[in-house]
Amino acid sequence: MKLSIILIISAMVLFPDSLMAQVTESNIYPVCQSKAIDSKSELKVGDQAPDFTLLAVGGGEVSLHDYLGTKYVVISFVPAAWTPVCSVQWPEYNQFESVFRDHDAVLLGISADNIPSLYAWINDMGGIWFEALSDFWPHGAVAEKYGVLRSDGTAERSLFIIDKQGIIRYIDIHDINQKPAFADLVVELQKLED
């Protein structure tokens, strides 16, 4: 593992971006641009967040109500494992674990992929610090509750911030082809403490 990281960093320094793309995207499914928003959430800021319980890649189940009264919750829905933007978005959060902790927040990543696929994808990316949850069966049920299930069975790229009382404080249903700016999420987390 350490050797592969050293090789990637070395390639970034010594070779052009095109070679780096070959090194890091060797297992990434090449998808074309998708329609930006295919679903529309009826949830609004100020609504009670729908509760859920999902299987976690790390084992066991995770429920939204596990965090009520104790932590702010950031939910990151992504369309699909092994795709380009998703494979950048979730690993980027590894750089900012302390930001979530400093804002008394947990991050829950949700995908409609099954556990084995999520497990392999996360390991291929080098791991993540937060819980990755499978919304595979019943397929996309949580994404549907949140109004972000697309007609193709994947979720919209979206972020929800839920306060300690279970109230939605922020919604970003993002262009599926682009990664949400982390700085915007930080601004919204800071608002919770004002």
PDB file of C-alpha atoms in Angstrom:
ATOM      1  CA  MET A   1       0.000   0.000   0.000  1.00  0.00           C
ATOM      2  CA  LYS A   2       2.729   2.504   0.986  1.00  0.00           C
ATOM      3  CA  LEU A   3       4.664   1.615  -2.137  1.00  0.00           C
ATOM      4  CA  SER A   4       1.681   2.340  -4.392  1.00  0.00           C
ATOM      5  CA  ILE A   5       1.195   5.744  -2.709  1.00  0.00           C
ATOM      6  CA  ILE A   6       4.893   6.559  -3.230  1.00  0.00           C
ATOM      7  CA  LEU A   7       4.603   5.544  -6.885  1.00  0.00           C
ATOM      8  CA  ILE A   8       1.535   7.716  -7.415  1.00  0.00           C
ATOM      9  CA  ILE A   9       3.176  10.734  -5.774  1.00  0.00           C
ATOM     10  CA  SER A  10       6.334  10.173  -7.806  1.00  0.00           C
ATOM     11  CA  ALA A  11       4.289   9.973 -11.000  1.00  0.00           C
ATOM     12  CA  MET A  12       2.554  13.239 -10.109  1.00  0.00           C
ATOM     13  CA  VAL A  13       5.925  14.970  -9.811  1.00  0.00           C
ATOM     14  CA  LEU A  14       7.768  13.361 -12.707  1.00  0.00           C
ATOM     15  CA  PHE A  15       5.127  12.789 -15.393  1.00  0.00           C
ATOM     16  CA  PRO A  16       2.416  14.774 -17.129  1.00  0.00           C
ATOM     17  CA  ASP A  17      -1.224  14.732 -16.025  1.00  0.00           C
ATOM     18  CA  SER A  18      -2.207  12.239 -18.732  1.00  0.00           C
ATOM     19  CA  LEU A  19       0.027   9.556 -17.212  1.00  0.00           C
ATOM     20  CA  MET A  20      -1.322  10.326 -13.768  1.00  0.00           C
ATOM     21  CA  ALA A  21      -4.846   9.826 -15.108  1.00  0.00           C
ATOM     22  CA  GLN A  22      -3.851   6.366 -16.339  1.00  0.00           C
ATOM     23  CA  VAL A  23      -2.352   5.454 -12.968  1.00  0.00           C
ATOM     24  CA  THR A  24      -5.251   6.603 -10.794  1.00  0.00           C
ATOM     25  CA  GLU A  25      -8.180   5.777 -13.054  1.00  0.00           C
ATOM     26  CA  SER A  26      -7.231   2.258 -14.062  1.00  0.00           C
ATOM     27  CA  ASN A  27     -10.228   0.764 -12.245  1.00  0.00           C
ATOM     28  CA  ILE A  28     -12.644   3.645 -12.758  1.00  0.00           C
ATOM     29  CA  TYR A  29     -15.668   3.024 -14.981  1.00  0.00           C
ATOM     30  CA  PRO A  30     -15.653   5.681 -17.726  1.00  0.00           C
ATOM     31  CA  VAL A  31     -19.093   7.277 -17.707  1.00  0.00           C
ATOM     32  CA  CYS A  32     -20.248  10.046 -19.983  1.00  0.00           C
ATOM     33  CA  GLN A  33     -21.844  13.252 -18.742  1.00  0.00           C
ATOM     34  CA  SER A  34     -25.221  12.606 -17.134  1.00  0.00           C
ATOM     35  CA  LYS A  35     -28.269  14.787 -17.009  1.00  0.00           C
ATOM     36  CA  ALA A  36     -27.563  17.100 -14.091  1.00  0.00           C
ATOM     37  CA  ILE A  37     -30.729  16.647 -12.010  1.00  0.00           C
ATOM     38  CA  ASP A  38     -33.078  13.774 -12.651  1.00  0.00           C
ATOM     39  CA  SER A  39     -35.058  13.903  -9.384  1.00  0.00           C
ATOM     40  CA  LYS A  40     -36.435  16.602  -7.147  1.00  0.00           C
ATOM     41  CA  SER A  41     -36.501  16.415  -3.383  1.00  0.00           C
ATOM     42  CA  GLU A  42     -39.657  17.556  -1.655  1.00  0.00           C
ATOM     43  CA  LEU A  43     -37.666  17.935   1.563  1.00  0.00           C
ATOM     44  CA  LYS A  44     -36.815  21.470   2.602  1.00  0.00           C
ATOM     45  CA  VAL A  45     -34.511  23.091   5.109  1.00  0.00           C
ATOM     46  CA  GLY A  46     -36.402  23.011   8.408  1.00  0.00           C
ATOM     47  CA  ASP A  47     -38.052  19.626   7.752  1.00  0.00           C
ATOM     48  CA  GLN A  48     -37.509  16.618   9.992  1.00  0.00           C
ATOM     49  CA  ALA A  49     -34.944  14.340   8.354  1.00  0.00           C
ATOM     50  CA  PRO A  50     -36.306  10.907   7.477  1.00  0.00           C
ATOM     51  CA  ASP A  51     -34.805   8.265   9.753  1.00  0.00           C
ATOM     52  CA  PHE A  52     -33.091   5.249   8.227  1.00  0.00           C
ATOM     53  CA  THR A  53     -31.077   2.183   9.084  1.00  0.00           C
ATOM     54  CA  LEU A  54     -28.570   0.843   6.549  1.00  0.00           C
ATOM     55  CA  LEU A  55     -25.861  -1.787   6.424  1.00  0.00           C
ATOM     56  CA  ALA A  56     -22.361  -0.368   6.843  1.00  0.00           C
ATOM     57  CA  VAL A  57     -19.364  -1.530   4.820  1.00  0.00           C
ATOM     58  CA  GLY A  58     -17.450  -1.861   8.105  1.00  0.00           C
ATOM     59  CA  GLY A  59     -20.108  -4.228   9.466  1.00  0.00           C
ATOM     60  CA  GLY A  60     -23.368  -3.890  11.336  1.00  0.00           C
ATOM     61  CA  GLU A  61     -26.044  -1.291  10.829  1.00  0.00           C
ATOM     62  CA  VAL A  62     -26.027   2.479  11.174  1.00  0.00           C
ATOM     63  CA  SER A  63     -29.137   4.537  11.882  1.00  0.00           C
ATOM     64  CA  LEU A  64     -29.648   8.266  11.711  1.00  0.00           C
ATOM     65  CA  HIS A  65     -31.259   8.199  15.153  1.00  0.00           C
ATOM     66  CA  ASP A  66     -27.982   6.855  16.610  1.00  0.00           C
ATOM     67  CA  TYR A  67     -26.636  10.425  16.388  1.00  0.00           C
ATOM     68  CA  LEU A  68     -29.654  12.448  17.498  1.00  0.00           C
ATOM     69  CA  GLY A  69     -28.855  14.611  20.480  1.00  0.00           C
ATOM     70  CA  THR A  70     -25.119  14.003  20.163  1.00  0.00           C
ATOM     71  CA  LYS A  71     -23.756  14.912  16.703  1.00  0.00           C
ATOM     72  CA  TYR A  72     -24.528  16.913  13.609  1.00  0.00           C
ATOM     73  CA  VAL A  73     -24.826  14.553  10.641  1.00  0.00           C
ATOM     74  CA  VAL A  74     -23.623  15.207   7.115  1.00  0.00           C
ATOM     75  CA  ILE A  75     -25.041  12.767   4.571  1.00  0.00           C
ATOM     76  CA  SER A  76     -23.213  12.439   1.272  1.00  0.00           C
ATOM     77  CA  PHE A  77     -25.217  10.592  -1.384  1.00  0.00           C
ATOM     78  CA  VAL A  78     -23.123   9.569  -4.389  1.00  0.00           C
ATOM     79  CA  PRO A  79     -24.393   8.019  -7.626  1.00  0.00           C
ATOM     80  CA  ALA A  80     -22.161   4.975  -7.982  1.00  0.00           C
ATOM     81  CA  ALA A  81     -18.969   3.295  -6.882  1.00  0.00           C
ATOM     82  CA  TRP A  82     -16.121   3.063  -9.385  1.00  0.00           C
ATOM     83  CA  THR A  83     -17.106   6.253 -11.220  1.00  0.00           C
ATOM     84  CA  PRO A  84     -14.828   9.268 -11.750  1.00  0.00           C
ATOM     85  CA  VAL A  85     -16.376  12.065  -9.656  1.00  0.00           C
ATOM     86  CA  CYS A  86     -17.401   9.757  -6.799  1.00  0.00           C
ATOM     87  CA  SER A  87     -13.880   8.355  -6.722  1.00  0.00           C
ATOM     88  CA  VAL A  88     -12.554  11.871  -6.078  1.00  0.00           C
ATOM     89  CA  GLN A  89     -15.277  13.180  -3.759  1.00  0.00           C
ATOM     90  CA  TRP A  90     -15.197  10.593  -0.974  1.00  0.00           C
ATOM     91  CA  PRO A  91     -11.388  10.268  -0.751  1.00  0.00           C
ATOM     92  CA  GLU A  92     -11.157  14.067  -0.564  1.00  0.00           C
ATOM     93  CA  TYR A  93     -13.079  13.922   2.719  1.00  0.00           C
ATOM     94  CA  ASN A  94     -10.153  11.969   4.199  1.00  0.00           C
ATOM     95  CA  GLN A  95      -8.131  15.196   4.155  1.00  0.00           C
ATOM     96  CA  PHE A  96     -10.782  16.946   6.230  1.00  0.00           C
ATOM     97  CA  GLU A  97     -11.648  14.478   8.997  1.00  0.00           C
ATOM     98  CA  SER A  98     -10.564  17.040  11.612  1.00  0.00           C
ATOM     99  CA  VAL A  99     -12.951  19.645  10.150  1.00  0.00           C
ATOM    100  CA  PHE A 100     -15.902  17.330  10.804  1.00  0.00           C
ATOM    101  CA  ARG A 101     -14.651  16.534  14.307  1.00  0.00           C
ATOM    102  CA  ASP A 102     -14.038  20.242  15.073  1.00  0.00           C
ATOM    103  CA  HIS A 103     -17.677  20.943  14.129  1.00  0.00           C
ATOM    104  CA  ASP A 104     -19.007  18.028  16.207  1.00  0.00           C
ATOM    105  CA  ALA A 105     -20.211  16.302  13.033  1.00  0.00           C
ATOM    106  CA  VAL A 106     -20.142  12.820  11.564  1.00  0.00           C
ATOM    107  CA  LEU A 107     -20.164  12.032   7.866  1.00  0.00           C
ATOM    108  CA  LEU A 108     -22.268   9.208   6.460  1.00  0.00           C
ATOM    109  CA  GLY A 109     -21.640   8.228   2.848  1.00  0.00           C
ATOM    110  CA  ILE A 110     -24.572   6.535   1.100  1.00  0.00           C
ATOM    111  CA  SER A 111     -24.636   4.748  -2.247  1.00  0.00           C
ATOM    112  CA  ALA A 112     -27.159   2.385  -3.826  1.00  0.00           C
ATOM    113  CA  ASP A 113     -24.308  -0.058  -4.524  1.00  0.00           C
ATOM    114  CA  ASN A 114     -24.167  -3.365  -2.673  1.00  0.00           C
ATOM    115  CA  ILE A 115     -21.758  -4.011   0.210  1.00  0.00           C
ATOM    116  CA  PRO A 116     -19.200  -6.103  -1.750  1.00  0.00           C
ATOM    117  CA  SER A 117     -18.894  -3.457  -4.468  1.00  0.00           C
ATOM    118  CA  LEU A 118     -18.563  -0.630  -1.916  1.00  0.00           C
ATOM    119  CA  TYR A 119     -16.021  -2.653   0.053  1.00  0.00           C
ATOM    120  CA  ALA A 120     -13.830  -3.285  -3.007  1.00  0.00           C
ATOM    121  CA  TRP A 121     -14.113   0.335  -4.190  1.00  0.00           C
ATOM    122  CA  ILE A 122     -13.247   1.818  -0.797  1.00  0.00           C
ATOM    123  CA  ASN A 123     -10.266  -0.508  -0.406  1.00  0.00           C
ATOM    124  CA  ASP A 124      -9.087   0.386  -3.907  1.00  0.00           C
ATOM    125  CA  MET A 125      -9.224   4.077  -2.951  1.00  0.00           C
ATOM    126  CA  GLY A 126      -7.112   3.409   0.138  1.00  0.00           C
ATOM    127  CA  GLY A 127      -9.956   3.504   2.672  1.00  0.00           C
ATOM    128  CA  ILE A 128     -12.101   6.228   4.192  1.00  0.00           C
ATOM    129  CA  TRP A 129     -12.520   7.330   7.809  1.00  0.00           C
ATOM    130  CA  PHE A 130     -16.303   7.674   7.735  1.00  0.00           C
ATOM    131  CA  GLU A 131     -19.120   5.130   7.513  1.00  0.00           C
ATOM    132  CA  ALA A 132     -20.043   4.026   3.995  1.00  0.00           C
ATOM    133  CA  LEU A 133     -23.609   2.738   3.884  1.00  0.00           C
ATOM    134  CA  SER A 134     -25.355   0.582   1.298  1.00  0.00           C
ATOM    135  CA  ASP A 135     -28.813   1.659   0.119  1.00  0.00           C
ATOM    136  CA  PHE A 136     -28.941  -1.428  -2.085  1.00  0.00           C
ATOM    137  CA  TRP A 137     -31.985  -3.230  -0.715  1.00  0.00           C
ATOM    138  CA  PRO A 138     -34.732  -2.315  -0.863  1.00  0.00           C
ATOM    139  CA  HIS A 139     -32.983  -0.606  -3.726  1.00  0.00           C
ATOM    140  CA  GLY A 140     -32.551   3.121  -3.174  1.00  0.00           C
ATOM    141  CA  ALA A 141     -35.174   3.292  -0.397  1.00  0.00           C
ATOM    142  CA  VAL A 142     -33.278   5.927   1.612  1.00  0.00           C
ATOM    143  CA  ALA A 143     -32.408   7.972  -1.485  1.00  0.00           C
ATOM    144  CA  GLU A 144     -36.099   7.860  -2.356  1.00  0.00           C
ATOM    145  CA  LYS A 145     -37.083   9.076   1.154  1.00  0.00           C
ATOM    146  CA  TYR A 146     -34.717  12.005   0.674  1.00  0.00           C
ATOM    147  CA  GLY A 147     -36.024  12.661  -2.844  1.00  0.00           C
ATOM    148  CA  VAL A 148     -32.708  12.015  -4.586  1.00  0.00           C
ATOM    149  CA  LEU A 149     -33.281   8.636  -6.267  1.00  0.00           C
ATOM    150  CA  ARG A 150     -32.687   9.007  -9.991  1.00  0.00           C
ATOM    151  CA  SER A 151     -34.729   7.200 -12.628  1.00  0.00           C
ATOM    152  CA  ASP A 152     -31.692   5.004 -13.422  1.00  0.00           C
ATOM    153  CA  GLY A 153     -31.578   3.648  -9.835  1.00  0.00           C
ATOM    154  CA  THR A 154     -28.616   5.739  -8.664  1.00  0.00           C
ATOM    155  CA  ALA A 155     -28.721   8.679  -6.259  1.00  0.00           C
ATOM    156  CA  GLU A 156     -28.234  12.313  -7.101  1.00  0.00           C
ATOM    157  CA  ARG A 157     -24.894  13.700  -5.923  1.00  0.00           C
ATOM    158  CA  SER A 158     -26.223  15.456  -2.847  1.00  0.00           C
ATOM    159  CA  LEU A 159     -25.394  16.649   0.632  1.00  0.00           C
ATOM    160  CA  PHE A 160     -27.682  17.043   3.621  1.00  0.00           C
ATOM    161  CA  ILE A 161     -26.728  18.516   6.985  1.00  0.00           C
ATOM    162  CA  ILE A 162     -28.922  17.421   9.866  1.00  0.00           C
ATOM    163  CA  ASP A 163     -28.763  19.064  13.270  1.00  0.00           C
ATOM    164  CA  LYS A 164     -28.734  17.304  16.629  1.00  0.00           C
ATOM    165  CA  GLN A 165     -32.527  17.458  16.823  1.00  0.00           C
ATOM    166  CA  GLY A 166     -32.902  15.715  13.455  1.00  0.00           C
ATOM    167  CA  ILE A 167     -33.828  18.853  11.503  1.00  0.00           C
ATOM    168  CA  ILE A 168     -32.452  19.388   8.003  1.00  0.00           C
ATOM    169  CA  ARG A 169     -30.316  22.528   8.016  1.00  0.00           C
ATOM    170  CA  TYR A 170     -28.749  22.356   4.531  1.00  0.00           C
ATOM    171  CA  ILE A 171     -29.496  20.661   1.212  1.00  0.00           C
ATOM    172  CA  ASP A 172     -27.265  20.635  -1.865  1.00  0.00           C
ATOM    173  CA  ILE A 173     -28.542  18.562  -4.785  1.00  0.00           C
ATOM    174  CA  HIS A 174     -25.513  19.005  -6.958  1.00  0.00           C
ATOM    175  CA  ASP A 175     -24.730  18.589 -10.630  1.00  0.00           C
ATOM    176  CA  ILE A 176     -24.018  14.870 -10.860  1.00  0.00           C
ATOM    177  CA  ASN A 177     -20.986  15.594 -13.063  1.00  0.00           C
ATOM    178  CA  GLN A 178     -19.241  17.857 -10.541  1.00  0.00           C
ATOM    179  CA  LYS A 179     -17.889  17.477  -7.027  1.00  0.00           C
ATOM    180  CA  PRO A 180     -19.437  19.834  -4.459  1.00  0.00           C
ATOM    181  CA  ALA A 181     -16.990  22.410  -3.107  1.00  0.00           C
ATOM    182  CA  PHE A 182     -15.863  21.405   0.370  1.00  0.00           C
ATOM    183  CA  ALA A 183     -15.570  25.072   1.393  1.00  0.00           C
ATOM    184  CA  ASP A 184     -19.346  25.472   0.953  1.00  0.00           C
ATOM    185  CA  LEU A 185     -19.947  22.556   3.320  1.00  0.00           C
ATOM    186  CA  VAL A 186     -17.611  24.084   5.921  1.00  0.00           C
ATOM    187  CA  VAL A 187     -19.506  27.392   5.774  1.00  0.00           C
ATOM    188  CA  GLU A 188     -22.761  25.542   6.444  1.00  0.00           C
ATOM    189  CA  LEU A 189     -21.237  23.594   9.353  1.00  0.00           C
ATOM    190  CA  GLN A 190     -20.017  26.859  10.875  1.00  0.00           C
ATOM    191  CA  LYS A 191     -23.549  28.280  10.696  1.00  0.00           C
ATOM    192  CA  LEU A 192     -24.724  25.519  13.033  1.00  0.00           C
ATOM    193  CA  GLU A 193     -22.544  26.890  15.803  1.00  0.00           C
ATOM    194  CA  ASP A 194     -23.617  30.544  15.412  1.00  0.00           C
TER     195      ASP A 194
END
